[in-house]
XYZ file of C-alpha atoms in Angstrom:
348
model
C 0.036 0.041 0.016
C 1.269 3.389 -0.886
C 0.619 6.636 0.800
C -1.630 7.382 -1.965
C -3.845 4.360 -1.659
C -7.400 5.099 -0.326
C -8.140 3.649 3.009
C -10.986 1.430 3.463
C -13.991 3.193 5.263
C -13.738 2.621 8.896
C -17.305 1.334 10.472
C -19.043 3.934 12.434
C -19.312 1.662 15.461
C -15.456 1.526 15.680
C -15.112 5.081 16.192
C -14.732 6.525 19.792
C -18.079 7.803 21.450
C -17.969 11.251 20.580
C -16.819 10.689 17.181
C -20.079 8.445 16.671
C -22.023 11.612 17.499
C -20.295 14.428 15.681
C -18.823 13.834 12.157
C -17.910 16.035 9.224
C -19.745 15.368 5.940
C -16.467 14.136 4.260
C -16.068 11.660 6.995
C -19.611 10.368 6.628
C -19.095 9.948 2.788
C -15.926 7.897 3.607
C -18.270 5.668 5.454
C -20.431 5.157 2.499
C -23.080 7.778 3.340
C -24.435 9.345 0.032
C -25.156 12.952 -0.268
C -28.783 12.005 -0.770
C -28.952 10.043 2.305
C -27.140 12.635 4.286
C -29.841 15.096 3.140
C -32.598 12.824 3.923
C -31.133 12.093 7.503
C -30.683 15.944 8.114
C -34.150 16.937 6.960
C -36.299 18.939 9.608
C -37.273 16.518 12.254
C -34.916 13.881 10.917
C -32.532 11.893 13.247
C -29.450 13.861 12.493
C -28.705 17.748 12.026
C -26.040 19.967 10.684
C -24.937 22.192 13.402
C -22.081 23.953 11.523
C -21.064 23.969 7.846
C -19.969 20.565 6.991
C -20.379 19.255 10.565
C -23.324 16.792 11.389
C -24.779 15.947 14.666
C -25.728 12.194 14.605
C -28.586 12.329 16.937
C -31.669 14.857 17.192
C -31.151 16.325 20.532
C -29.025 19.553 21.548
C -25.264 18.887 21.518
C -23.453 18.485 24.730
C -20.604 20.787 25.740
C -18.056 18.131 24.324
C -19.930 17.704 21.082
C -19.846 21.548 20.648
C -16.088 21.546 21.183
C -15.314 18.717 18.917
C -17.635 20.092 16.067
C -15.948 23.385 16.375
C -12.478 21.879 15.929
C -13.745 19.668 13.011
C -14.954 22.880 11.474
C -11.798 24.676 11.943
C -9.164 22.029 11.488
C -7.157 21.950 8.251
C -7.823 18.938 6.170
C -5.558 15.986 6.791
C -3.583 13.975 4.169
C -6.857 11.803 3.946
C -8.728 14.749 2.854
C -10.974 15.069 5.929
C -10.599 17.552 8.917
C -9.665 15.955 12.183
C -8.525 12.670 10.669
C -4.962 11.381 10.421
C -3.901 9.938 6.982
C -2.969 6.524 8.428
C -4.956 5.585 11.788
C -4.014 2.747 13.557
C -6.773 0.083 13.233
C -5.638 -1.578 16.549
C -6.458 1.550 18.546
C -9.733 3.635 19.072
C -9.855 6.500 16.567
C -8.711 9.741 17.979
C -9.302 12.936 15.899
C -6.231 14.855 15.077
C -7.057 18.480 14.684
C -4.355 20.403 12.456
C -3.926 24.046 12.940
C -6.825 24.609 15.171
C -7.089 24.863 18.985
C -9.705 25.971 21.561
C -8.911 29.451 23.176
C -10.542 32.151 25.060
C -13.146 31.475 27.826
C -13.944 27.970 26.566
C -10.138 27.231 27.107
C -9.965 28.528 30.553
C -13.138 26.418 31.454
C -11.275 23.333 30.200
C -8.250 24.254 32.365
C -10.592 24.428 35.328
C -10.815 28.059 36.059
C -13.426 28.803 38.802
C -13.781 32.330 37.522
C -14.556 31.256 34.004
C -18.150 30.525 32.950
C -19.028 27.044 32.680
C -18.978 25.582 29.047
C -22.563 25.058 29.106
C -23.263 28.729 29.588
C -20.939 29.837 26.638
C -22.856 31.098 23.619
C -19.584 31.176 21.560
C -16.508 29.048 21.451
C -13.325 30.713 20.197
C -10.961 28.733 17.999
C -7.543 29.894 17.113
C -6.136 29.239 13.586
C -3.228 30.570 11.527
C -3.748 34.001 9.993
C -4.046 32.813 6.316
C -6.697 30.164 6.927
C -9.716 30.819 4.908
C -12.418 30.399 7.735
C -15.226 32.661 8.676
C -16.877 32.996 12.083
C -20.063 31.119 11.950
C -22.926 29.727 14.277
C -21.450 29.405 17.677
C -17.763 29.351 16.666
C -15.790 32.348 16.484
C -12.562 32.306 14.412
C -9.464 34.022 15.897
C -6.367 34.466 13.856
C -2.729 34.563 14.655
C 0.527 34.968 12.748
C 2.143 32.308 14.515
C 0.175 29.393 16.090
C 1.502 28.606 19.581
C 2.103 24.927 20.607
C -1.210 23.661 22.000
C -1.621 21.602 25.279
C -3.862 18.729 25.348
C -6.764 19.098 27.747
C -9.371 16.141 28.038
C -7.902 15.066 24.595
C -8.616 18.490 22.789
C -5.720 20.936 21.542
C -6.151 24.046 23.797
C -4.240 27.211 23.624
C -1.531 27.948 26.417
C -3.426 29.688 29.385
C -1.598 33.050 28.847
C -2.746 32.948 25.186
C -6.350 31.975 26.228
C -6.444 34.597 28.759
C -5.455 37.318 26.371
C -8.289 36.122 23.834
C -10.780 36.114 26.702
C -9.831 39.490 28.063
C -10.236 40.996 24.583
C -13.911 40.267 24.680
C -14.479 41.312 28.401
C -15.328 44.956 29.396
C -16.011 44.484 32.934
C -12.822 45.084 35.099
C -13.748 42.771 37.891
C -14.159 39.725 35.501
C -10.847 40.499 34.088
C -9.073 40.940 37.332
C -10.523 37.532 38.661
C -9.434 35.828 35.735
C -5.840 37.139 35.855
C -5.467 36.764 39.565
C -6.692 33.078 39.414
C -4.139 32.239 36.568
C -1.296 33.338 38.891
C -2.788 32.274 42.211
C -3.431 28.623 41.023
C -0.096 28.215 39.317
C -1.475 28.214 35.598
C 1.322 30.697 34.458
C 3.471 33.517 35.408
C 2.418 37.259 35.537
C 5.250 38.068 32.774
C 3.792 35.497 30.292
C 0.348 36.986 30.724
C 1.357 40.605 30.373
C 3.445 39.722 27.086
C 0.415 38.172 25.486
C -1.767 41.321 26.696
C 0.982 43.477 25.095
C 1.045 41.608 22.050
C -2.787 41.761 21.744
C -2.636 45.508 22.379
C -4.826 45.295 25.214
C -2.923 47.548 27.677
C -4.347 50.600 26.278
C -7.787 49.788 28.080
C -7.906 51.162 31.523
C -9.840 48.291 33.037
C -7.100 45.933 31.740
C -4.341 48.074 33.190
C -5.938 47.948 36.532
C -6.159 44.405 36.414
C -2.686 43.871 35.273
C -1.667 46.134 38.436
C -3.503 43.606 40.727
C -1.906 40.567 38.633
C 1.621 41.887 39.364
C 0.949 42.583 42.924
C -0.510 38.970 43.285
C 2.647 37.574 41.529
C 4.845 39.312 43.930
C 2.684 37.855 46.867
C 2.943 34.283 45.528
C 6.866 34.734 44.888
C 7.191 36.092 48.442
C 5.594 33.103 49.875
C 7.723 30.839 47.853
C 10.736 32.795 49.208
C 9.760 32.640 52.827
C 9.024 28.720 52.267
C 12.509 28.155 50.716
C 14.220 29.748 53.833
C 11.862 27.890 56.240
C 11.929 24.357 54.585
C 15.510 24.116 53.396
C 17.379 25.173 56.704
C 18.692 28.527 55.561
C 19.392 31.122 58.392
C 16.832 33.622 58.816
C 17.550 36.888 56.880
C 15.995 40.248 57.624
C 13.319 40.711 55.225
C 12.218 43.628 52.760
C 14.977 46.137 53.596
C 16.621 49.116 52.070
C 20.196 49.395 52.084
C 22.172 52.704 52.480
C 25.910 53.873 52.795
C 26.463 55.758 56.066
C 25.794 59.323 55.268
C 25.792 58.347 51.519
C 23.189 57.476 48.859
C 20.369 55.066 48.970
C 21.575 51.632 47.407
C 18.113 50.232 46.930
C 15.684 47.752 48.346
C 16.157 43.914 48.580
C 13.791 41.068 49.427
C 16.035 39.303 51.967
C 19.547 40.236 53.396
C 21.855 38.270 55.492
C 24.066 41.162 57.073
C 26.953 38.872 58.427
C 27.480 37.208 55.033
C 26.477 40.451 52.908
C 24.275 38.355 50.683
C 21.014 39.753 49.196
C 18.181 38.119 47.402
C 16.237 40.123 44.886
C 12.860 38.822 43.308
C 12.326 39.707 39.776
C 8.644 40.286 39.554
C 8.812 42.779 36.693
C 6.071 42.587 33.976
C 7.223 43.203 30.527
C 5.896 46.583 29.440
C 7.150 49.226 26.994
C 9.597 50.491 29.733
C 10.980 47.186 30.540
C 14.492 47.961 29.140
C 14.859 51.007 31.197
C 13.726 49.275 34.249
C 16.030 46.282 33.817
C 18.927 48.843 33.392
C 18.048 50.170 36.778
C 17.965 46.643 38.314
C 21.342 46.094 36.775
C 22.832 49.414 37.914
C 21.743 48.642 41.353
C 23.151 45.051 41.277
C 26.633 46.266 40.014
C 26.746 48.958 42.692
C 26.208 46.517 45.586
C 28.486 44.001 44.214
C 31.353 46.683 43.985
C 30.641 47.088 47.745
C 31.253 43.568 48.330
C 27.481 42.262 48.528
C 26.574 39.410 46.673
C 23.209 39.700 44.898
C 21.320 36.433 44.140
C 18.530 37.066 41.421
C 15.563 34.862 41.739
C 12.557 34.600 39.354
C 8.939 33.628 40.484
C 9.132 30.779 37.757
C 12.461 29.348 39.678
C 10.815 29.548 42.959
C 7.699 27.851 41.840
C 9.314 24.843 39.828
C 12.861 24.437 41.405
C 12.691 25.711 45.114
C 15.426 23.108 46.359
C 17.782 24.220 43.649
C 17.284 27.846 44.493
C 17.954 27.121 48.149
C 21.257 25.441 47.114
C 22.144 28.589 45.199
C 21.495 30.944 48.213
C 23.192 28.488 50.604
C 26.424 28.408 48.217
C 26.399 32.351 48.277
C 26.165 32.262 52.105
C 28.987 29.738 52.655
C 31.222 31.514 49.885
C 31.165 34.716 52.029
C 33.947 33.414 54.086
C 36.263 33.411 51.127
C 35.691 36.927 50.147
C 36.855 40.110 51.155
C 34.639 41.800 53.947
C 31.939 43.985 52.395
C 31.593 47.733 52.934
C 29.510 48.561 55.865
C 25.989 49.400 54.895
C 22.971 50.524 56.963
C 19.994 48.431 56.845
C 16.672 49.979 57.307
C 12.999 48.942 56.937
C 11.309 49.211 53.788
């Protein structure tokens, strides 16, 4: 058999349950259903009905949430080598049929509901399902499916067997349609508090979507950054407590006696002259200038003999033990360094 040899039609009974309930007209024809029979089955009051262009629901009742999602992806997916959307060119006959949706993924509020966001409406209450496709695809918004386009399609995550946009991208697509500041703030806060993604990733997507010109989004981002810092600080406290590090002084300003202010740090060990600084910056238009300020402060402190350990919320979330080892190494190395300059440690 060559790759051009047509595949024998697969009996409908051998398809997975959802695939027996929602199918494309192309797939139905591959199973031997003629156009005339299809029209007869989809007549008013008939046992089937067309719920999207080229997509048929194989029962007369309303579609379930799962059926609506699969139908939306079937509608938007690029045709496979077999000539049918959502169908791999060489399915394994020994395994249940699993649809492969090429160049299409669920995004927006439907994606957040699939991720389990408590602040997102349930799938059953959504009038529309957003589907993300490449910019050059010739598709139109129709029925309950809204087509969103992007120059570069992100790598989807598989959630309940469906391709779903990464959380940060799904958030940006959802926020683009929301006008109520409280709803936006709840979604962004939950994304960080529940560990779905980092604040920087969310703000990056919002910036690319040109949403930071909207006042209610800016207000929500300020809350997001504050939430991200609070979560990162909790991880920092836990790192010190659980990994046997000596107690530092927390959230202090450093100043030369009679001299200039050196800047604030999140944790400081005066005897070892080691400081920890959390990088909770959100990428905005002035990010380069802010990073330059961070770099200048670090260089100044290190010229005075103070070791600065730079930690990110992501590192603290995913590699806490490793970050504790980094701080412990800096503390132990203080015995091998020249004494640091004397600095005043003041509450911040």
